[in-house]
Tab-separated table of C-alpha atoms in Angstrom:
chain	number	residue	atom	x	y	z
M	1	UNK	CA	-218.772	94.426	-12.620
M	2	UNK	CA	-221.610	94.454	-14.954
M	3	UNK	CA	-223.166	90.936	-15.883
M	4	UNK	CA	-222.931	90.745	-19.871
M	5	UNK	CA	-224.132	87.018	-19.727
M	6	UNK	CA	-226.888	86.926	-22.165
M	7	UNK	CA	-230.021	85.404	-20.838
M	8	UNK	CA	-232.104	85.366	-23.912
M	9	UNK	CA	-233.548	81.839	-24.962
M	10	UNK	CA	-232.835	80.482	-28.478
M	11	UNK	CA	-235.249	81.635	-30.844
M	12	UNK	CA	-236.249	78.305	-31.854
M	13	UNK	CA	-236.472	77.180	-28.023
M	14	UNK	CA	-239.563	78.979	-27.870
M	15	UNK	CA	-240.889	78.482	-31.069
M	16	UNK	CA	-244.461	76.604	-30.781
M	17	UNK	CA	-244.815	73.876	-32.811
M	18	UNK	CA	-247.443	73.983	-35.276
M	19	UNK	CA	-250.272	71.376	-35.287
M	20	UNK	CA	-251.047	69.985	-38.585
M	21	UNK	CA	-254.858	69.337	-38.601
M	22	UNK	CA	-257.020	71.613	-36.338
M	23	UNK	CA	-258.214	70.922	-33.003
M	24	UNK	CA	-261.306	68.102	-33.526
M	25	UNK	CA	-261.181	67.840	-28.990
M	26	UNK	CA	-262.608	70.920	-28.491
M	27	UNK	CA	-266.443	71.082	-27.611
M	28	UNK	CA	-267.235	72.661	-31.133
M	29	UNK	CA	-265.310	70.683	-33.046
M	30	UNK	CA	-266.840	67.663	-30.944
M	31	UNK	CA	-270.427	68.970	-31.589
M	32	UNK	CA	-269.958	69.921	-35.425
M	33	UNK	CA	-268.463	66.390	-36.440
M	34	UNK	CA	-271.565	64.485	-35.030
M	35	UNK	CA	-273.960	67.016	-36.259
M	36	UNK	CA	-272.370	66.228	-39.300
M	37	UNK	CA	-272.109	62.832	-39.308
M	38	UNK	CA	-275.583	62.639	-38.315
M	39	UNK	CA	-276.878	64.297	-41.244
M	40	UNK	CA	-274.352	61.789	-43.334
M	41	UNK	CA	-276.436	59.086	-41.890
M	42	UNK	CA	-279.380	60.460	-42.509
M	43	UNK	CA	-278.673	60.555	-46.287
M	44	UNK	CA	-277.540	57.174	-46.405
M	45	UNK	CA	-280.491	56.048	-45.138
M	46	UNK	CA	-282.820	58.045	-47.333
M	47	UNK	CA	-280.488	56.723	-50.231
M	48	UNK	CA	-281.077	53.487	-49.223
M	49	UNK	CA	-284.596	53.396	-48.475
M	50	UNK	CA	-285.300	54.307	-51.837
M	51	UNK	CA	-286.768	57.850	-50.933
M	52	UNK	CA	-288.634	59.482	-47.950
M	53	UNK	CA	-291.598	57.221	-48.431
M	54	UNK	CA	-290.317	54.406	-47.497
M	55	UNK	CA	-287.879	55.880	-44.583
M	56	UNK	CA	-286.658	53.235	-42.175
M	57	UNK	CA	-285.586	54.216	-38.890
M	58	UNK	CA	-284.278	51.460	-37.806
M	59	UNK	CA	-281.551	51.263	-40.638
M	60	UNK	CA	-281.381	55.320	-39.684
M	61	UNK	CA	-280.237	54.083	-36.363
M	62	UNK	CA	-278.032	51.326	-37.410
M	63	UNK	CA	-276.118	53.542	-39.572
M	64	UNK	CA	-276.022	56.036	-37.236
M	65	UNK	CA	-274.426	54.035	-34.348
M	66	UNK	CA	-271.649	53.026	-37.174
M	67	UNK	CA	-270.603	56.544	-38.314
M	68	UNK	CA	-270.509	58.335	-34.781
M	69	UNK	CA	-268.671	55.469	-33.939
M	70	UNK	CA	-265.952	56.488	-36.502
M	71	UNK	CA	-266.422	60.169	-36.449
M	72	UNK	CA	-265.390	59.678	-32.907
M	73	UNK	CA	-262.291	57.598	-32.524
M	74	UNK	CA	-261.313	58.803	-35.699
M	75	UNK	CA	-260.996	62.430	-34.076
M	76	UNK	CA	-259.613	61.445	-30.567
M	77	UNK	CA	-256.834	59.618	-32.380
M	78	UNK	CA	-256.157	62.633	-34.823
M	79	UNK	CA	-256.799	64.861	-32.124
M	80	UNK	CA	-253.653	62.689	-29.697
M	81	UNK	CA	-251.704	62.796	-33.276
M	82	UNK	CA	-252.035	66.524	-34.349
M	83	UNK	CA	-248.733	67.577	-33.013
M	84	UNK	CA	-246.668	64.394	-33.808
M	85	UNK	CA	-248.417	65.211	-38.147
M	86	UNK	CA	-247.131	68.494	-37.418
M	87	UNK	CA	-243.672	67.588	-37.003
M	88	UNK	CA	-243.783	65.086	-40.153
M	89	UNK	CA	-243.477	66.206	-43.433
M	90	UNK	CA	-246.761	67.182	-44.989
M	91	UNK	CA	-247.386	64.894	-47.464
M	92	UNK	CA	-246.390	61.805	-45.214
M	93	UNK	CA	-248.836	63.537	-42.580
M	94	UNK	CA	-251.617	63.551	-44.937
M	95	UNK	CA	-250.862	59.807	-45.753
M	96	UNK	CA	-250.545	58.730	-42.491
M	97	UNK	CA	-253.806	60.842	-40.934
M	98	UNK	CA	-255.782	59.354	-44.462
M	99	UNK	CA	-254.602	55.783	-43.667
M	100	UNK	CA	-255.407	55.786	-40.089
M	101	UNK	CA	-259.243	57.003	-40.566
M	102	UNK	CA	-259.334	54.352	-43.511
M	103	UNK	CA	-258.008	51.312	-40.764
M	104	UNK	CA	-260.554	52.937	-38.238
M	105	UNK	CA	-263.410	52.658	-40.418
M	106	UNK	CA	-261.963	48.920	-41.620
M	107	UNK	CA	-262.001	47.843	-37.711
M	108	UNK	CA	-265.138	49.392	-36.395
M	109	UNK	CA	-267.176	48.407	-39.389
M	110	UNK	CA	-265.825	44.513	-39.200
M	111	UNK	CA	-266.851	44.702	-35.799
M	112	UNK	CA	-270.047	46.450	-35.962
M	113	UNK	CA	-271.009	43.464	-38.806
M	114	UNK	CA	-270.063	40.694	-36.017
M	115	UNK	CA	-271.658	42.323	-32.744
M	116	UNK	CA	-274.928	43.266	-34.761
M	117	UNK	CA	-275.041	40.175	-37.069
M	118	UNK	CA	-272.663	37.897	-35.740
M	119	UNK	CA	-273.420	37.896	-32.015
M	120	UNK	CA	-277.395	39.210	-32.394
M	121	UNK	CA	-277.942	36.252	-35.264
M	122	UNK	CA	-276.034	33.326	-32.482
M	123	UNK	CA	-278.337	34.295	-29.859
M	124	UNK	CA	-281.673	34.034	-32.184
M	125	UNK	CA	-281.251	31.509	-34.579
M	126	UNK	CA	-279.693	28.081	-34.080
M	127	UNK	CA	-276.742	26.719	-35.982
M	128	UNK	CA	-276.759	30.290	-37.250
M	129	UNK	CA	-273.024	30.495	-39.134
M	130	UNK	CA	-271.617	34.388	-39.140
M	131	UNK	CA	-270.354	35.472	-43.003
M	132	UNK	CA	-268.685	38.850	-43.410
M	133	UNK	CA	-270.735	41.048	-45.898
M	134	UNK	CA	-267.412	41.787	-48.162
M	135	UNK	CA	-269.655	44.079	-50.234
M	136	UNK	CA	-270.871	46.134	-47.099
M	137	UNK	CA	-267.723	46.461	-45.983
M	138	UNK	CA	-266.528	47.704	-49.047
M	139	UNK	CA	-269.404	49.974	-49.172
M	140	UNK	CA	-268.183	51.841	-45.947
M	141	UNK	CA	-264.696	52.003	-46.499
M	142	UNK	CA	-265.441	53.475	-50.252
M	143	UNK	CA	-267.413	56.222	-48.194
M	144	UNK	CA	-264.829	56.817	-45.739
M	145	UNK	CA	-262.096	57.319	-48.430
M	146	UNK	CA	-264.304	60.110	-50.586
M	147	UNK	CA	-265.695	61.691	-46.984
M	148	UNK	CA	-262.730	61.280	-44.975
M	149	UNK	CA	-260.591	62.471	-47.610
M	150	UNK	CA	-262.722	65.913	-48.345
M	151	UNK	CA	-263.023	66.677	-44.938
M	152	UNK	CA	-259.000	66.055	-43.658
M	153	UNK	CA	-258.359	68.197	-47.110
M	154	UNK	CA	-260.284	70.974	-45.462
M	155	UNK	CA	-259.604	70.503	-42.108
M	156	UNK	CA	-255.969	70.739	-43.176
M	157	UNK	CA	-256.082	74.114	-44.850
M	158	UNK	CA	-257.865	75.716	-42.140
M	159	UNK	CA	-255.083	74.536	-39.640
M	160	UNK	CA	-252.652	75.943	-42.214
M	161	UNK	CA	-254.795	79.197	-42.944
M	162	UNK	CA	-254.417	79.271	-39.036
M	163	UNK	CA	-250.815	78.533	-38.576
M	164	UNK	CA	-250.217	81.925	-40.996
M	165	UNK	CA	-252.402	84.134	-39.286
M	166	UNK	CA	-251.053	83.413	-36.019
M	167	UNK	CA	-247.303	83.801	-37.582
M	168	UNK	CA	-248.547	86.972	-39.258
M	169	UNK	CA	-250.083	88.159	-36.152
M	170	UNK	CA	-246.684	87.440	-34.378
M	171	UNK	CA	-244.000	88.870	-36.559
M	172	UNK	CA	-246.576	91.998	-36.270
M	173	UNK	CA	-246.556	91.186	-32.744
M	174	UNK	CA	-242.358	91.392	-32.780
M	175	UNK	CA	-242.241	94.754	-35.116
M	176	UNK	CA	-244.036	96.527	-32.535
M	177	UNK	CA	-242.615	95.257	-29.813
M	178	UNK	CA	-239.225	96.151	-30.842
M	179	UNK	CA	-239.556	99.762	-31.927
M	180	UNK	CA	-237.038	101.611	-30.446
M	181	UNK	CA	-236.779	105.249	-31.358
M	182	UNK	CA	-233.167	106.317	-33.145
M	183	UNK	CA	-233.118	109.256	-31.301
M	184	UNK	CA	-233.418	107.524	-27.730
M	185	UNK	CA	-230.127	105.048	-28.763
M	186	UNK	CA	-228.205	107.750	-30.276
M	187	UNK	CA	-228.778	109.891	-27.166
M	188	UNK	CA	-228.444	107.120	-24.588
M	189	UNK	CA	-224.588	106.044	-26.354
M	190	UNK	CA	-223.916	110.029	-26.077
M	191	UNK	CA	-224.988	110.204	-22.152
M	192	UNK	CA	-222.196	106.780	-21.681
M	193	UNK	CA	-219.196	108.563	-23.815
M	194	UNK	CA	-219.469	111.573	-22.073
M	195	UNK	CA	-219.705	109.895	-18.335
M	196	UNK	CA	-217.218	107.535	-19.204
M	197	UNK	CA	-214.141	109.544	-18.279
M	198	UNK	CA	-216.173	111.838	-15.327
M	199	UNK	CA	-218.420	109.073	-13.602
M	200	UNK	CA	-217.426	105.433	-14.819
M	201	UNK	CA	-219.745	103.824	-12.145
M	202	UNK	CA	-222.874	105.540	-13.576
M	203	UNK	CA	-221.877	105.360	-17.158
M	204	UNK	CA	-222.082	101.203	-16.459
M	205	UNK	CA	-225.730	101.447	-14.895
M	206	UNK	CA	-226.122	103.010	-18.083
M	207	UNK	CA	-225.357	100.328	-20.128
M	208	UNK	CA	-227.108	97.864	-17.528
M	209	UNK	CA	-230.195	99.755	-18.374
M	210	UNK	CA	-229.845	100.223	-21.733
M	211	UNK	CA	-229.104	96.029	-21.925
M	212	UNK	CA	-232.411	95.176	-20.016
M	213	UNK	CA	-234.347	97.063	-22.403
M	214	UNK	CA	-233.111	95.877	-25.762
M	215	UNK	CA	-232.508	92.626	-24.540
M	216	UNK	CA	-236.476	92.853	-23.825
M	217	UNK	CA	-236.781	94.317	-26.877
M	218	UNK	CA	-235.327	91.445	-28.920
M	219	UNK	CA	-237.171	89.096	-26.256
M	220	UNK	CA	-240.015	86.839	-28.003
M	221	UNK	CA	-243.373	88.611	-27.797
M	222	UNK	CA	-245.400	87.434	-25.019
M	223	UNK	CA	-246.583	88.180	-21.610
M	224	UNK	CA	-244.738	89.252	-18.576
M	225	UNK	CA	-245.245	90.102	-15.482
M	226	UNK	CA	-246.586	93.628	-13.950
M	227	UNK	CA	-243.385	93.887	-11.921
M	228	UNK	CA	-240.890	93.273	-14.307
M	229	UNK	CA	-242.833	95.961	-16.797
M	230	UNK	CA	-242.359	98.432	-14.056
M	231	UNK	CA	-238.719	97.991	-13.871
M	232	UNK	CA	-238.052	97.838	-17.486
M	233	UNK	CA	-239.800	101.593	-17.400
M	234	UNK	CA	-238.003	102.311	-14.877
M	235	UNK	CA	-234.585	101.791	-16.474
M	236	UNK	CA	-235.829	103.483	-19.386
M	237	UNK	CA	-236.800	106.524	-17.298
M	238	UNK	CA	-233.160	106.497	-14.983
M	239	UNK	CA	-231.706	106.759	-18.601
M	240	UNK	CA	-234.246	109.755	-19.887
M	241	UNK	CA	-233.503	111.552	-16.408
M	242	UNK	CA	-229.401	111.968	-16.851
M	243	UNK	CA	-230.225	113.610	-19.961
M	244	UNK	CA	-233.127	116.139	-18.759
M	245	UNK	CA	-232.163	116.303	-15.423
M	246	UNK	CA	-234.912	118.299	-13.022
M	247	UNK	CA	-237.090	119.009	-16.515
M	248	UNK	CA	-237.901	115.673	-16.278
M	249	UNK	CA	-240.410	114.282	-13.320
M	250	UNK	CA	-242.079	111.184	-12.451
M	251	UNK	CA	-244.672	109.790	-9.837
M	252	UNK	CA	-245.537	106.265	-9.432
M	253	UNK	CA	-248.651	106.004	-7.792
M	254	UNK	CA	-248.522	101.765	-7.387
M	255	UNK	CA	-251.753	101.253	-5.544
M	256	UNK	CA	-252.467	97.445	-4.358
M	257	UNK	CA	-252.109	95.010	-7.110
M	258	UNK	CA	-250.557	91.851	-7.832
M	259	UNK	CA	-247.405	92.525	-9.130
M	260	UNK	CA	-247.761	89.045	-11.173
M	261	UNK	CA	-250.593	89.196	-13.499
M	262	UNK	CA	-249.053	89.023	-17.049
M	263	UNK	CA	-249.776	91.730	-19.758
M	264	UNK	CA	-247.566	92.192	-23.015
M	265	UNK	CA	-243.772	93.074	-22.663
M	266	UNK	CA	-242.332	96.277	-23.507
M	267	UNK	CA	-246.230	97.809	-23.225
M	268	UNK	CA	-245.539	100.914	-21.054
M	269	UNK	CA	-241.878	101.567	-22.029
M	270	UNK	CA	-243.565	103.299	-25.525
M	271	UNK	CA	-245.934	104.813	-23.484
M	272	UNK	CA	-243.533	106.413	-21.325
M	273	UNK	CA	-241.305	107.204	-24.535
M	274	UNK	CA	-244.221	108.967	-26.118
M	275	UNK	CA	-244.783	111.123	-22.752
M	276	UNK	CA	-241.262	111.941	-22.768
M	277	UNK	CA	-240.982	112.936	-26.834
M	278	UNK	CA	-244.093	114.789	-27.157
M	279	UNK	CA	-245.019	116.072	-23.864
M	280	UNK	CA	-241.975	116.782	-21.387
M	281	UNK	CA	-239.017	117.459	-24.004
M	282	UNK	CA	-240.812	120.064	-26.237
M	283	UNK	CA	-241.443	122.139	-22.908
M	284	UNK	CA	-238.865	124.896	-22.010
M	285	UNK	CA	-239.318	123.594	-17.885
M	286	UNK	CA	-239.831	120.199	-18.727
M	287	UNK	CA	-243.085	118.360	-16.454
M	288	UNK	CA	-244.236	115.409	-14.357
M	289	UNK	CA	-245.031	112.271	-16.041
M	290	UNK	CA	-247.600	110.214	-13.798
M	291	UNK	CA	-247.647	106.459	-13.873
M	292	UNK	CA	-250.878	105.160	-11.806
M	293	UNK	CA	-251.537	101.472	-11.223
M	294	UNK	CA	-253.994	99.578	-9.875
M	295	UNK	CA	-256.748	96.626	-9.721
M	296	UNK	CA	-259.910	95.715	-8.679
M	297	UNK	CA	-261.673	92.002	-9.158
M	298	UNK	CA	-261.981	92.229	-13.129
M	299	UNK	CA	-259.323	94.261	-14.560
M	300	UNK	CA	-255.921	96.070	-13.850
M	301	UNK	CA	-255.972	99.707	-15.050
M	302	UNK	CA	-253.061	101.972	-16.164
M	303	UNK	CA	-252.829	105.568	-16.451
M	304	UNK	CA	-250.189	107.627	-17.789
M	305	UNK	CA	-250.799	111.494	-17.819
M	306	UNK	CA	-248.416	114.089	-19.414
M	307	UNK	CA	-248.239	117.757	-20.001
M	308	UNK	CA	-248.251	118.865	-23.514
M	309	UNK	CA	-247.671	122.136	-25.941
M	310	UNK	CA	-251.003	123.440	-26.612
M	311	UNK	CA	-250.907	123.581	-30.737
M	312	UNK	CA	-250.612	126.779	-32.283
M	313	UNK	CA	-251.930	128.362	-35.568
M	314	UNK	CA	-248.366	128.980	-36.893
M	315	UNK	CA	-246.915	125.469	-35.724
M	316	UNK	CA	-246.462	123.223	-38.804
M	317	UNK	CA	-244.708	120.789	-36.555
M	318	UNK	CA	-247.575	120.366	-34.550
M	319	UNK	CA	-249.804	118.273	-36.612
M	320	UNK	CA	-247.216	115.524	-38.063
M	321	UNK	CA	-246.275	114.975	-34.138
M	322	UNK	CA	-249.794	114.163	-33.215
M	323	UNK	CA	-249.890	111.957	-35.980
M	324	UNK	CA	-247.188	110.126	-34.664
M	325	UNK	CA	-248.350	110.082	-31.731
M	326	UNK	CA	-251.638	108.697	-32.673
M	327	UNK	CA	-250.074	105.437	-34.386
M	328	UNK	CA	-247.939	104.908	-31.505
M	329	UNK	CA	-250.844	104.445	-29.419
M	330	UNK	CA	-252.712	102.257	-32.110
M	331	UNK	CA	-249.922	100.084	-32.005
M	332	UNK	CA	-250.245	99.446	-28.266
M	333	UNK	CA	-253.909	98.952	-28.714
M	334	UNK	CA	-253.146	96.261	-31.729
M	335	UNK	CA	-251.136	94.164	-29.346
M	336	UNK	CA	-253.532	94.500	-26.277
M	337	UNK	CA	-256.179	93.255	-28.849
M	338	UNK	CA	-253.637	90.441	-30.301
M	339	UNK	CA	-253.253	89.081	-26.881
M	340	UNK	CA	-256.310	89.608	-24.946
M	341	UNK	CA	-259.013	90.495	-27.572
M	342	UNK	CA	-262.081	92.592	-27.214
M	343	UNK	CA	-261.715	92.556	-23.162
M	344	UNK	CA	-258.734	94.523	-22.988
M	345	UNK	CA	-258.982	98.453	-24.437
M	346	UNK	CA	-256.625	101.581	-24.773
M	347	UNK	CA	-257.527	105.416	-24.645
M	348	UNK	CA	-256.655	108.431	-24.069
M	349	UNK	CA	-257.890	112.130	-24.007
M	350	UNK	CA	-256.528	115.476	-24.185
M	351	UNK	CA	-257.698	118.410	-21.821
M	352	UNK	CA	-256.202	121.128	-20.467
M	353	UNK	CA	-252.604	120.716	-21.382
M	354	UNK	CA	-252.888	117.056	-19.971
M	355	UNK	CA	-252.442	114.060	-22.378
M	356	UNK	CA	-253.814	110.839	-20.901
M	357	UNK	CA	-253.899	107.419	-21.192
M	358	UNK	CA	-255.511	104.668	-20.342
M	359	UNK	CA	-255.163	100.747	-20.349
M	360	UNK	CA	-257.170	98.074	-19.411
M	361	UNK	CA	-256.568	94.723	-19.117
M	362	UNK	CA	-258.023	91.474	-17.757
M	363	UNK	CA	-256.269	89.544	-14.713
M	364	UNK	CA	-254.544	87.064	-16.616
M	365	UNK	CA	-252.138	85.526	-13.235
């Protein structure tokens, strides 16, 4: 009998959870913030030694040591928090981010004032009594308010500005993913009413085929492996081959490839589809759709070749079908780019009343 269990995860089981300040762990982020809170000190020291003139490098240092010092703990604790903000209402993030860089600043700054004053004035002067400086103190934790609180205001919106693209790029991700033709549903139900009654056990591989492909369809985007690609094509092309019979022809050529690197679901299904549409169906004896894998130490390659109608003069048809054609294929090559960027690529030629394609994408295991 034919499993109907559905083995599609929750949609919010997958869902990532969005960070609510951007990554400060990362080497850039790491090498921007003390570039930046280097040239902070700087001006503070230039501000305080009452122009270039009378520069002092020694304060230059002193301050320096301090805001690092802050800079730093202050991102390795936002950095450990980012997901925990994320799941906290926004404002109540914001508070809770601004109040923690605020009681990082008070701490390191009350002990900076004992270890450089406290301890340092103990060891050289005799009976030497430690005071906090109140009014430095104050100083630096009026600083960290109006700095801390620009930058985690701008930090935040470029997380945010973030978080939408990456939604935007997957909901784009999903509407390609999930384009299944009409015309391939409405002939697929036809082929299962009319072996229902003549061949019952085919007419339920049918349906088992027709499951596995919507049920990849309606799958989150991501990546899957090489070998379950393949068989989702494959169950796409057992259903295409009850309907054209011998017009319809296909040879894998699998050469020797790891049948586990990942590239993006539902990929060569389209492909295929497109072959089928505009290449085998239009012809009065059908063709042979070729399906050629394989991999070398960089990349995995794919190539697809299919006959097609040489356009005539007095076609009309012929031009809106290429069209077609051609944004089927951009839409493959938008979520090769969406997943593996400028490394992976997509094209195809025309020669000879042979349409091929090409992929290329990076071992991603």
């Amino acid at each position: 009998m034919m499993n109907t269990q559905d083995k599609t995860p929750a949609a919010g089981a997958s869902e990532p959870m969005q960070p609510f300040l951007t990554d400060l762990c990362s080497s850039q982020s790491v090498f921007l913030l003390v570039l930046v809170a280097e040239l902070l000190a700087l001006l503070l020291t230039i501000s305080a030694s009452a122009g270039l003139q009378h520069f002092d490098w020694d304060k230059l240092a002193l301050i320096s040591v301090q805001i690092q010092w802050v800079v730093l703990f202050s991102a390795i604790a936002l950095c450990r928090l980012r997901f925990w903000l994320g799941r906290q209402d926004h404002v109540r993030a914001g508070i809770a981010s601004y109040a923690l860089v605020l009681g990082i600043t008070l701490v390191l700054s009350s002990a900076g004032q004992w270890i450089i004053y406290g301890v340092s004035g103990l060891a050289l002067v005799e009976d030497y009594e430690f005071e906090f400086n109140s009014w430095q103190l104050l100083n630096n934790m009026v600083i960290a308010a109006i700095l801390g609180g620009i930058l985690l205001r701008y930090l935040y919106l470029q997380q945010q500005l973030r978080n939408q693209q990456q939604a935007e790029m997957q909901a784009r991700i999903q509407a390609l993913q999930s384009r299944i033709r009409p015309h391939f549903l409405f002939n697929s139900m036809n082929s299962i009413a009319s072996l229902i009654a003549t061949d019952p056990d085919t007419a339920e591989r049918v349906v088992e085929d027709l499951s596995e492909l919507f049920r990849a369809s309606l799958a989150e985007p991501s990546l899957i492996p090489l070998e379950r690609e393949l068989s989702l094509c494959k169950h796409y092309l057992d259903i295409e081959q009850l309907r054209l019979g011998r017009r319809l022809q296909v040879d894998w050529q699998i050469g020797e490839c790891n049948k586990q690197l990942k590239i993006p679901s539902l990929m060569l299904q389209p492909l295929v589809e497109n072959a089928i549409f505009h290449g085998v169906e239009p012809l009065p004896r059908g063709g042979k759709i070729t399906v050629k894998v394989s991999q070398n130490d960089k990349q995995l390659s794919i190539v697809i070749t299919n006959p097609y109608m040489l356009a005539k003069k007095n076609q009309p048809n012929s031009e809106p079908a290429q069209r077609h054609n051609r944004m089927a294929l951009d839409n493959i090559r938008r979520r090769l780019t969406a997943h593996f960027g400028a490394t992976a690529r997509l094209s195809s030629s025309a020669e000879n009343g042979v349409f091929t394609t090409y992929i290329f994408c990076p071992l991603t295991p």
